[in-house]
Amino acid sequence: MDLTDPQQHGDVSIRLIRPKDARVLQHELMSNRSWLRPWEATSPDGPVSMDMRLGIRRLLQQYRDGNGIPYVMEWQGEVAGQLNVWGIARGSLASATIGYWVSERYAGRGITPTAVALATDVCFGEAGLHRMEICIRPENKASLRVVEKLGFRYEGLRRRYIHIDGDWRDHYAFALTREDVPDGVLARWAAGQAPRDAATIPPADRLPTP
């Protein structure tokens, strides 16, 4: 098995993004604008191109350079969204960050937690990484449920951390290390053994949400 092998659990699968995915991903992004805009990374320097073909070329170049792993998430073989492993650091850090989006019509089917578990297992296995992080806006309740289900550990509040939806936004940080899941994230979750309180945010860090 290598990083290009598709990974699947039930109806959910992840695979490396391909140039021919551009059309369907562009359609999903444009038809889900109101659903995705509050969580999309933006640039303080101005508008970013929505050219999916160019975006995929850049993602695949990052993959070839060893800096990321760009996945497509699928439900029963249909494209449901994207999951990107980005910011891969080697050597003494051996870590990366996960980001993702899913189309609104596929929400609530367990696609994202399953895909995150699959991708994290690949990163701890074939990719040889030690630590995986997910950073989430306090307002993003759906994403907070993902880390709660999988037992990602809460590690702190990052003020004005990422430029999202036109401004610098606060994020909660969650992480797992390889030692946390010796048998894999997916196996632990499927067995009902993910710690229920690992992602609990302490009162001192909780920010007001709408």
JSON list of C-alpha atoms in Angstrom, two decimals:
[
{"chain": "A", "resi": 1, "resn": "MET", "atom": "CA", "xyz": [0.00, 0.00, 0.00]},
{"chain": "A", "resi": 2, "resn": "ASP", "atom": "CA", "xyz": [1.18, 3.54, -0.71]},
{"chain": "A", "resi": 3, "resn": "LEU", "atom": "CA", "xyz": [-0.18, 7.07, -0.47]},
{"chain": "A", "resi": 4, "resn": "THR", "atom": "CA", "xyz": [-1.92, 6.85, -3.83]},
{"chain": "A", "resi": 5, "resn": "ASP", "atom": "CA", "xyz": [-4.04, 3.84, -2.87]},
{"chain": "A", "resi": 6, "resn": "PRO", "atom": "CA", "xyz": [-7.73, 4.66, -2.30]},
{"chain": "A", "resi": 7, "resn": "GLN", "atom": "CA", "xyz": [-8.97, 4.06, 1.25]},
{"chain": "A", "resi": 8, "resn": "GLN", "atom": "CA", "xyz": [-12.52, 2.96, 2.01]},
{"chain": "A", "resi": 9, "resn": "HIS", "atom": "CA", "xyz": [-14.80, 2.19, 4.93]},
{"chain": "A", "resi": 10, "resn": "GLY", "atom": "CA", "xyz": [-18.41, 1.36, 4.17]},
{"chain": "A", "resi": 11, "resn": "ASP", "atom": "CA", "xyz": [-19.88, 3.89, 1.73]},
{"chain": "A", "resi": 12, "resn": "VAL", "atom": "CA", "xyz": [-17.09, 6.41, 2.31]},
{"chain": "A", "resi": 13, "resn": "SER", "atom": "CA", "xyz": [-13.79, 6.49, 0.46]},
{"chain": "A", "resi": 14, "resn": "ILE", "atom": "CA", "xyz": [-10.89, 8.88, -0.07]},
{"chain": "A", "resi": 15, "resn": "ARG", "atom": "CA", "xyz": [-8.49, 8.95, -3.00]},
{"chain": "A", "resi": 16, "resn": "LEU", "atom": "CA", "xyz": [-5.83, 11.23, -4.37]},
{"chain": "A", "resi": 17, "resn": "ILE", "atom": "CA", "xyz": [-7.31, 14.13, -6.32]},
{"chain": "A", "resi": 18, "resn": "ARG", "atom": "CA", "xyz": [-7.04, 13.98, -10.13]},
{"chain": "A", "resi": 19, "resn": "PRO", "atom": "CA", "xyz": [-7.03, 16.75, -12.76]},
{"chain": "A", "resi": 20, "resn": "LYS", "atom": "CA", "xyz": [-10.29, 15.40, -14.20]},
{"chain": "A", "resi": 21, "resn": "ASP", "atom": "CA", "xyz": [-12.00, 16.09, -10.84]},
{"chain": "A", "resi": 22, "resn": "ALA", "atom": "CA", "xyz": [-11.88, 19.81, -11.61]},
{"chain": "A", "resi": 23, "resn": "ARG", "atom": "CA", "xyz": [-15.31, 20.06, -13.22]},
{"chain": "A", "resi": 24, "resn": "VAL", "atom": "CA", "xyz": [-17.30, 18.26, -10.54]},
{"chain": "A", "resi": 25, "resn": "LEU", "atom": "CA", "xyz": [-15.44, 19.96, -7.69]},
{"chain": "A", "resi": 26, "resn": "GLN", "atom": "CA", "xyz": [-15.94, 23.37, -9.28]},
{"chain": "A", "resi": 27, "resn": "HIS", "atom": "CA", "xyz": [-19.66, 22.63, -9.58]},
{"chain": "A", "resi": 28, "resn": "GLU", "atom": "CA", "xyz": [-19.87, 21.55, -5.94]},
{"chain": "A", "resi": 29, "resn": "LEU", "atom": "CA", "xyz": [-18.04, 24.63, -4.73]},
{"chain": "A", "resi": 30, "resn": "MET", "atom": "CA", "xyz": [-20.19, 27.02, -6.74]},
{"chain": "A", "resi": 31, "resn": "SER", "atom": "CA", "xyz": [-23.50, 25.35, -5.86]},
{"chain": "A", "resi": 32, "resn": "ASN", "atom": "CA", "xyz": [-22.59, 25.29, -2.14]},
{"chain": "A", "resi": 33, "resn": "ARG", "atom": "CA", "xyz": [-21.44, 28.89, -1.80]},
{"chain": "A", "resi": 34, "resn": "SER", "atom": "CA", "xyz": [-23.66, 29.90, 1.12]},
{"chain": "A", "resi": 35, "resn": "TRP", "atom": "CA", "xyz": [-22.95, 26.59, 2.88]},
{"chain": "A", "resi": 36, "resn": "LEU", "atom": "CA", "xyz": [-19.16, 26.77, 2.54]},
{"chain": "A", "resi": 37, "resn": "ARG", "atom": "CA", "xyz": [-18.31, 30.48, 2.57]},
{"chain": "A", "resi": 38, "resn": "PRO", "atom": "CA", "xyz": [-18.23, 30.90, 6.39]},
{"chain": "A", "resi": 39, "resn": "TRP", "atom": "CA", "xyz": [-15.51, 28.25, 6.65]},
{"chain": "A", "resi": 40, "resn": "GLU", "atom": "CA", "xyz": [-13.41, 28.92, 3.54]},
{"chain": "A", "resi": 41, "resn": "ALA", "atom": "CA", "xyz": [-9.86, 30.19, 3.77]},
{"chain": "A", "resi": 42, "resn": "THR", "atom": "CA", "xyz": [-9.43, 33.62, 2.18]},
{"chain": "A", "resi": 43, "resn": "SER", "atom": "CA", "xyz": [-6.46, 35.92, 1.66]},
{"chain": "A", "resi": 44, "resn": "PRO", "atom": "CA", "xyz": [-5.78, 39.24, 3.39]},
{"chain": "A", "resi": 45, "resn": "ASP", "atom": "CA", "xyz": [-4.25, 40.37, 0.09]},
{"chain": "A", "resi": 46, "resn": "GLY", "atom": "CA", "xyz": [-7.54, 40.20, -1.83]},
{"chain": "A", "resi": 47, "resn": "PRO", "atom": "CA", "xyz": [-9.70, 37.75, -3.79]},
{"chain": "A", "resi": 48, "resn": "VAL", "atom": "CA", "xyz": [-8.32, 34.29, -4.53]},
{"chain": "A", "resi": 49, "resn": "SER", "atom": "CA", "xyz": [-8.89, 32.53, -7.85]},
{"chain": "A", "resi": 50, "resn": "MET", "atom": "CA", "xyz": [-11.69, 29.94, -7.91]},
{"chain": "A", "resi": 51, "resn": "ASP", "atom": "CA", "xyz": [-10.06, 28.18, -10.87]},
{"chain": "A", "resi": 52, "resn": "MET", "atom": "CA", "xyz": [-10.29, 24.55, -9.76]},
{"chain": "A", "resi": 53, "resn": "ARG", "atom": "CA", "xyz": [-8.00, 23.26, -12.52]},
{"chain": "A", "resi": 54, "resn": "LEU", "atom": "CA", "xyz": [-5.25, 25.58, -11.33]},
{"chain": "A", "resi": 55, "resn": "GLY", "atom": "CA", "xyz": [-5.99, 24.68, -7.72]},
{"chain": "A", "resi": 56, "resn": "ILE", "atom": "CA", "xyz": [-5.65, 20.96, -8.41]},
{"chain": "A", "resi": 57, "resn": "ARG", "atom": "CA", "xyz": [-2.36, 21.49, -10.25]},
{"chain": "A", "resi": 58, "resn": "ARG", "atom": "CA", "xyz": [-1.02, 23.33, -7.21]},
{"chain": "A", "resi": 59, "resn": "LEU", "atom": "CA", "xyz": [-2.24, 20.65, -4.82]},
{"chain": "A", "resi": 60, "resn": "LEU", "atom": "CA", "xyz": [-0.64, 17.89, -6.87]},
{"chain": "A", "resi": 61, "resn": "GLN", "atom": "CA", "xyz": [2.62, 19.84, -7.03]},
{"chain": "A", "resi": 62, "resn": "GLN", "atom": "CA", "xyz": [2.55, 20.13, -3.23]},
{"chain": "A", "resi": 63, "resn": "TYR", "atom": "CA", "xyz": [2.02, 16.37, -3.11]},
{"chain": "A", "resi": 64, "resn": "ARG", "atom": "CA", "xyz": [4.97, 15.73, -5.41]},
{"chain": "A", "resi": 65, "resn": "ASP", "atom": "CA", "xyz": [7.07, 18.05, -3.25]},
{"chain": "A", "resi": 66, "resn": "GLY", "atom": "CA", "xyz": [6.08, 16.11, -0.14]},
{"chain": "A", "resi": 67, "resn": "ASN", "atom": "CA", "xyz": [4.25, 19.04, 1.44]},
{"chain": "A", "resi": 68, "resn": "GLY", "atom": "CA", "xyz": [0.67, 17.75, 1.33]},
{"chain": "A", "resi": 69, "resn": "ILE", "atom": "CA", "xyz": [-1.74, 14.96, 0.37]},
{"chain": "A", "resi": 70, "resn": "PRO", "atom": "CA", "xyz": [-4.87, 16.20, -1.48]},
{"chain": "A", "resi": 71, "resn": "TYR", "atom": "CA", "xyz": [-7.82, 13.82, -1.26]},
{"chain": "A", "resi": 72, "resn": "VAL", "atom": "CA", "xyz": [-11.29, 13.69, -2.75]},
{"chain": "A", "resi": 73, "resn": "MET", "atom": "CA", "xyz": [-13.98, 12.39, -0.40]},
{"chain": "A", "resi": 74, "resn": "GLU", "atom": "CA", "xyz": [-16.57, 10.12, -2.00]},
{"chain": "A", "resi": 75, "resn": "TRP", "atom": "CA", "xyz": [-19.93, 8.68, -0.94]},
{"chain": "A", "resi": 76, "resn": "GLN", "atom": "CA", "xyz": [-20.88, 5.51, -2.80]},
{"chain": "A", "resi": 77, "resn": "GLY", "atom": "CA", "xyz": [-18.42, 6.50, -5.51]},
{"chain": "A", "resi": 78, "resn": "GLU", "atom": "CA", "xyz": [-19.79, 10.05, -5.95]},
{"chain": "A", "resi": 79, "resn": "VAL", "atom": "CA", "xyz": [-17.64, 13.09, -5.15]},
{"chain": "A", "resi": 80, "resn": "ALA", "atom": "CA", "xyz": [-18.82, 14.60, -1.86]},
{"chain": "A", "resi": 81, "resn": "GLY", "atom": "CA", "xyz": [-16.00, 17.01, -1.00]},
{"chain": "A", "resi": 82, "resn": "GLN", "atom": "CA", "xyz": [-12.29, 17.44, -0.40]},
{"chain": "A", "resi": 83, "resn": "LEU", "atom": "CA", "xyz": [-9.87, 16.63, 2.41]},
{"chain": "A", "resi": 84, "resn": "ASN", "atom": "CA", "xyz": [-6.41, 18.11, 2.34]},
{"chain": "A", "resi": 85, "resn": "VAL", "atom": "CA", "xyz": [-3.45, 17.10, 4.45]},
{"chain": "A", "resi": 86, "resn": "TRP", "atom": "CA", "xyz": [-1.28, 20.21, 4.36]},
{"chain": "A", "resi": 87, "resn": "GLY", "atom": "CA", "xyz": [1.78, 21.72, 5.97]},
{"chain": "A", "resi": 88, "resn": "ILE", "atom": "CA", "xyz": [3.60, 18.41, 6.21]},
{"chain": "A", "resi": 89, "resn": "ALA", "atom": "CA", "xyz": [6.76, 18.79, 8.29]},
{"chain": "A", "resi": 90, "resn": "ARG", "atom": "CA", "xyz": [9.37, 16.06, 8.42]},
{"chain": "A", "resi": 91, "resn": "GLY", "atom": "CA", "xyz": [12.28, 15.44, 10.74]},
{"chain": "A", "resi": 92, "resn": "SER", "atom": "CA", "xyz": [11.88, 16.17, 14.43]},
{"chain": "A", "resi": 93, "resn": "LEU", "atom": "CA", "xyz": [8.34, 17.55, 14.00]},
{"chain": "A", "resi": 94, "resn": "ALA", "atom": "CA", "xyz": [6.79, 14.93, 11.67]},
{"chain": "A", "resi": 95, "resn": "SER", "atom": "CA", "xyz": [3.37, 16.56, 11.67]},
{"chain": "A", "resi": 96, "resn": "ALA", "atom": "CA", "xyz": [0.64, 17.91, 9.43]},
{"chain": "A", "resi": 97, "resn": "THR", "atom": "CA", "xyz": [-2.75, 19.60, 9.51]},
{"chain": "A", "resi": 98, "resn": "ILE", "atom": "CA", "xyz": [-6.07, 18.38, 8.08]},
{"chain": "A", "resi": 99, "resn": "GLY", "atom": "CA", "xyz": [-8.67, 20.59, 6.42]},
{"chain": "A", "resi": 100, "resn": "TYR", "atom": "CA", "xyz": [-11.84, 19.57, 4.61]},
{"chain": "A", "resi": 101, "resn": "TRP", "atom": "CA", "xyz": [-15.19, 20.54, 3.13]},
{"chain": "A", "resi": 102, "resn": "VAL", "atom": "CA", "xyz": [-18.26, 18.49, 2.26]},
{"chain": "A", "resi": 103, "resn": "SER", "atom": "CA", "xyz": [-21.24, 19.37, 0.06]},
{"chain": "A", "resi": 104, "resn": "GLU", "atom": "CA", "xyz": [-24.39, 20.27, 1.94]},
{"chain": "A", "resi": 105, "resn": "ARG", "atom": "CA", "xyz": [-26.44, 17.46, 0.42]},
{"chain": "A", "resi": 106, "resn": "TYR", "atom": "CA", "xyz": [-24.00, 14.91, 1.85]},
{"chain": "A", "resi": 107, "resn": "ALA", "atom": "CA", "xyz": [-23.91, 16.37, 5.35]},
{"chain": "A", "resi": 108, "resn": "GLY", "atom": "CA", "xyz": [-24.99, 14.17, 8.23]},
{"chain": "A", "resi": 109, "resn": "ARG", "atom": "CA", "xyz": [-23.90, 10.86, 6.67]},
{"chain": "A", "resi": 110, "resn": "GLY", "atom": "CA", "xyz": [-20.69, 10.42, 8.64]},
{"chain": "A", "resi": 111, "resn": "ILE", "atom": "CA", "xyz": [-18.54, 11.17, 5.61]},
{"chain": "A", "resi": 112, "resn": "THR", "atom": "CA", "xyz": [-16.20, 13.67, 7.23]},
{"chain": "A", "resi": 113, "resn": "PRO", "atom": "CA", "xyz": [-15.30, 11.76, 10.41]},
{"chain": "A", "resi": 114, "resn": "THR", "atom": "CA", "xyz": [-14.77, 8.59, 8.38]},
{"chain": "A", "resi": 115, "resn": "ALA", "atom": "CA", "xyz": [-12.57, 10.41, 5.85]},
{"chain": "A", "resi": 116, "resn": "VAL", "atom": "CA", "xyz": [-10.58, 12.13, 8.60]},
{"chain": "A", "resi": 117, "resn": "ALA", "atom": "CA", "xyz": [-10.02, 8.78, 10.30]},
{"chain": "A", "resi": 118, "resn": "LEU", "atom": "CA", "xyz": [-8.90, 7.16, 7.03]},
{"chain": "A", "resi": 119, "resn": "ALA", "atom": "CA", "xyz": [-6.55, 10.02, 6.18]},
{"chain": "A", "resi": 120, "resn": "THR", "atom": "CA", "xyz": [-5.06, 10.17, 9.67]},
{"chain": "A", "resi": 121, "resn": "ASP", "atom": "CA", "xyz": [-4.38, 6.44, 9.59]},
{"chain": "A", "resi": 122, "resn": "VAL", "atom": "CA", "xyz": [-2.56, 6.85, 6.26]},
{"chain": "A", "resi": 123, "resn": "CYS", "atom": "CA", "xyz": [-0.51, 9.71, 7.70]},
{"chain": "A", "resi": 124, "resn": "PHE", "atom": "CA", "xyz": [0.47, 7.72, 10.79]},
{"chain": "A", "resi": 125, "resn": "GLY", "atom": "CA", "xyz": [1.19, 4.65, 8.66]},
{"chain": "A", "resi": 126, "resn": "GLU", "atom": "CA", "xyz": [2.40, 5.03, 5.09]},
{"chain": "A", "resi": 127, "resn": "ALA", "atom": "CA", "xyz": [3.36, 8.71, 5.45]},
{"chain": "A", "resi": 128, "resn": "GLY", "atom": "CA", "xyz": [5.30, 8.11, 8.67]},
{"chain": "A", "resi": 129, "resn": "LEU", "atom": "CA", "xyz": [3.99, 11.18, 10.50]},
{"chain": "A", "resi": 130, "resn": "HIS", "atom": "CA", "xyz": [3.74, 11.47, 14.27]},
{"chain": "A", "resi": 131, "resn": "ARG", "atom": "CA", "xyz": [1.16, 14.19, 14.93]},
{"chain": "A", "resi": 132, "resn": "MET", "atom": "CA", "xyz": [-1.99, 15.34, 13.12]},
{"chain": "A", "resi": 133, "resn": "GLU", "atom": "CA", "xyz": [-3.82, 18.56, 13.89]},
{"chain": "A", "resi": 134, "resn": "ILE", "atom": "CA", "xyz": [-7.24, 19.99, 13.04]},
{"chain": "A", "resi": 135, "resn": "CYS", "atom": "CA", "xyz": [-8.05, 23.66, 13.71]},
{"chain": "A", "resi": 136, "resn": "ILE", "atom": "CA", "xyz": [-11.72, 24.65, 13.86]},
{"chain": "A", "resi": 137, "resn": "ARG", "atom": "CA", "xyz": [-13.61, 27.91, 14.21]},
{"chain": "A", "resi": 138, "resn": "PRO", "atom": "CA", "xyz": [-15.66, 28.01, 17.44]},
{"chain": "A", "resi": 139, "resn": "GLU", "atom": "CA", "xyz": [-18.80, 28.63, 15.36]},
{"chain": "A", "resi": 140, "resn": "ASN", "atom": "CA", "xyz": [-18.35, 25.47, 13.27]},
{"chain": "A", "resi": 141, "resn": "LYS", "atom": "CA", "xyz": [-20.42, 23.05, 15.31]},
{"chain": "A", "resi": 142, "resn": "ALA", "atom": "CA", "xyz": [-20.40, 20.35, 12.62]},
{"chain": "A", "resi": 143, "resn": "SER", "atom": "CA", "xyz": [-16.60, 20.22, 12.58]},
{"chain": "A", "resi": 144, "resn": "LEU", "atom": "CA", "xyz": [-16.45, 20.24, 16.36]},
{"chain": "A", "resi": 145, "resn": "ARG", "atom": "CA", "xyz": [-18.58, 17.10, 16.33]},
{"chain": "A", "resi": 146, "resn": "VAL", "atom": "CA", "xyz": [-16.01, 15.45, 14.03]},
{"chain": "A", "resi": 147, "resn": "VAL", "atom": "CA", "xyz": [-13.16, 15.79, 16.52]},
{"chain": "A", "resi": 148, "resn": "GLU", "atom": "CA", "xyz": [-15.47, 14.83, 19.39]},
{"chain": "A", "resi": 149, "resn": "LYS", "atom": "CA", "xyz": [-16.45, 11.59, 17.63]},
{"chain": "A", "resi": 150, "resn": "LEU", "atom": "CA", "xyz": [-12.87, 10.66, 16.78]},
{"chain": "A", "resi": 151, "resn": "GLY", "atom": "CA", "xyz": [-11.39, 11.60, 20.14]},
{"chain": "A", "resi": 152, "resn": "PHE", "atom": "CA", "xyz": [-8.99, 14.28, 18.94]},
{"chain": "A", "resi": 153, "resn": "ARG", "atom": "CA", "xyz": [-7.49, 15.98, 21.99]},
{"chain": "A", "resi": 154, "resn": "TYR", "atom": "CA", "xyz": [-8.15, 19.69, 22.61]},
{"chain": "A", "resi": 155, "resn": "GLU", "atom": "CA", "xyz": [-4.86, 21.58, 22.70]},
{"chain": "A", "resi": 156, "resn": "GLY", "atom": "CA", "xyz": [-5.76, 25.24, 22.94]},
{"chain": "A", "resi": 157, "resn": "LEU", "atom": "CA", "xyz": [-7.24, 28.45, 21.56]},
{"chain": "A", "resi": 158, "resn": "ARG", "atom": "CA", "xyz": [-5.42, 30.20, 18.73]},
{"chain": "A", "resi": 159, "resn": "ARG", "atom": "CA", "xyz": [-6.40, 33.82, 18.44]},
{"chain": "A", "resi": 160, "resn": "ARG", "atom": "CA", "xyz": [-6.89, 35.31, 14.97]},
{"chain": "A", "resi": 161, "resn": "TYR", "atom": "CA", "xyz": [-5.17, 32.24, 13.56]},
{"chain": "A", "resi": 162, "resn": "ILE", "atom": "CA", "xyz": [-6.37, 31.79, 9.94]},
{"chain": "A", "resi": 163, "resn": "HIS", "atom": "CA", "xyz": [-7.89, 34.24, 7.45]},
{"chain": "A", "resi": 164, "resn": "ILE", "atom": "CA", "xyz": [-11.41, 32.84, 6.91]},
{"chain": "A", "resi": 165, "resn": "ASP", "atom": "CA", "xyz": [-14.39, 34.45, 5.20]},
{"chain": "A", "resi": 166, "resn": "GLY", "atom": "CA", "xyz": [-12.65, 37.81, 4.91]},
{"chain": "A", "resi": 167, "resn": "ASP", "atom": "CA", "xyz": [-11.02, 38.25, 8.33]},
{"chain": "A", "resi": 168, "resn": "TRP", "atom": "CA", "xyz": [-8.59, 36.70, 10.81]},
{"chain": "A", "resi": 169, "resn": "ARG", "atom": "CA", "xyz": [-10.54, 34.17, 12.87]},
{"chain": "A", "resi": 170, "resn": "ASP", "atom": "CA", "xyz": [-10.00, 32.48, 16.20]},
{"chain": "A", "resi": 171, "resn": "HIS", "atom": "CA", "xyz": [-9.64, 28.69, 16.08]},
{"chain": "A", "resi": 172, "resn": "TYR", "atom": "CA", "xyz": [-9.65, 25.81, 18.52]},
{"chain": "A", "resi": 173, "resn": "ALA", "atom": "CA", "xyz": [-6.76, 23.37, 17.98]},
{"chain": "A", "resi": 174, "resn": "PHE", "atom": "CA", "xyz": [-7.15, 19.58, 18.30]},
{"chain": "A", "resi": 175, "resn": "ALA", "atom": "CA", "xyz": [-4.56, 16.89, 17.71]},
{"chain": "A", "resi": 176, "resn": "LEU", "atom": "CA", "xyz": [-3.65, 13.22, 17.87]},
{"chain": "A", "resi": 177, "resn": "THR", "atom": "CA", "xyz": [-0.26, 11.56, 18.01]},
{"chain": "A", "resi": 178, "resn": "ARG", "atom": "CA", "xyz": [0.56, 8.09, 16.78]},
{"chain": "A", "resi": 179, "resn": "GLU", "atom": "CA", "xyz": [0.84, 6.83, 20.37]},
{"chain": "A", "resi": 180, "resn": "ASP", "atom": "CA", "xyz": [-2.77, 7.86, 21.03]},
{"chain": "A", "resi": 181, "resn": "VAL", "atom": "CA", "xyz": [-4.09, 5.39, 18.45]},
{"chain": "A", "resi": 182, "resn": "PRO", "atom": "CA", "xyz": [-1.76, 2.37, 18.20]},
{"chain": "A", "resi": 183, "resn": "ASP", "atom": "CA", "xyz": [-4.45, 0.37, 16.37]},
{"chain": "A", "resi": 184, "resn": "GLY", "atom": "CA", "xyz": [-5.61, 3.29, 14.21]},
{"chain": "A", "resi": 185, "resn": "VAL", "atom": "CA", "xyz": [-8.16, 6.10, 14.47]},
{"chain": "A", "resi": 186, "resn": "LEU", "atom": "CA", "xyz": [-10.79, 4.29, 12.42]},
{"chain": "A", "resi": 187, "resn": "ALA", "atom": "CA", "xyz": [-10.50, 1.06, 14.40]},
{"chain": "A", "resi": 188, "resn": "ARG", "atom": "CA", "xyz": [-10.76, 2.91, 17.72]},
{"chain": "A", "resi": 189, "resn": "TRP", "atom": "CA", "xyz": [-13.82, 4.87, 16.59]},
{"chain": "A", "resi": 190, "resn": "ALA", "atom": "CA", "xyz": [-15.52, 1.82, 15.06]},
{"chain": "A", "resi": 191, "resn": "ALA", "atom": "CA", "xyz": [-14.99, -0.08, 18.32]},
{"chain": "A", "resi": 192, "resn": "GLY", "atom": "CA", "xyz": [-16.58, 2.75, 20.31]},
{"chain": "A", "resi": 193, "resn": "GLN", "atom": "CA", "xyz": [-13.34, 3.34, 22.18]},
{"chain": "A", "resi": 194, "resn": "ALA", "atom": "CA", "xyz": [-12.66, 7.00, 21.29]},
{"chain": "A", "resi": 195, "resn": "PRO", "atom": "CA", "xyz": [-12.52, 9.01, 24.54]},
{"chain": "A", "resi": 196, "resn": "ARG", "atom": "CA", "xyz": [-15.67, 11.05, 24.81]},
{"chain": "A", "resi": 197, "resn": "ASP", "atom": "CA", "xyz": [-14.17, 14.00, 26.65]},
{"chain": "A", "resi": 198, "resn": "ALA", "atom": "CA", "xyz": [-10.85, 14.42, 24.80]},
{"chain": "A", "resi": 199, "resn": "ALA", "atom": "CA", "xyz": [-12.16, 17.31, 22.68]},
{"chain": "A", "resi": 200, "resn": "THR", "atom": "CA", "xyz": [-13.85, 19.10, 25.58]},
{"chain": "A", "resi": 201, "resn": "ILE", "atom": "CA", "xyz": [-13.03, 22.80, 25.56]},
{"chain": "A", "resi": 202, "resn": "PRO", "atom": "CA", "xyz": [-12.30, 24.19, 29.04]},
{"chain": "A", "resi": 203, "resn": "PRO", "atom": "CA", "xyz": [-14.55, 27.04, 30.22]},
{"chain": "A", "resi": 204, "resn": "ALA", "atom": "CA", "xyz": [-11.68, 29.52, 30.15]},
{"chain": "A", "resi": 205, "resn": "ASP", "atom": "CA", "xyz": [-11.24, 29.02, 26.39]},
{"chain": "A", "resi": 206, "resn": "ARG", "atom": "CA", "xyz": [-14.87, 28.91, 25.31]},
{"chain": "A", "resi": 207, "resn": "LEU", "atom": "CA", "xyz": [-15.83, 31.76, 23.03]},
{"chain": "A", "resi": 208, "resn": "PRO", "atom": "CA", "xyz": [-19.40, 32.98, 22.50]},
{"chain": "A", "resi": 209, "resn": "THR", "atom": "CA", "xyz": [-21.01, 31.61, 19.35]},
{"chain": "A", "resi": 210, "resn": "PRO", "atom": "CA", "xyz": [-24.12, 32.82, 17.52]}
]
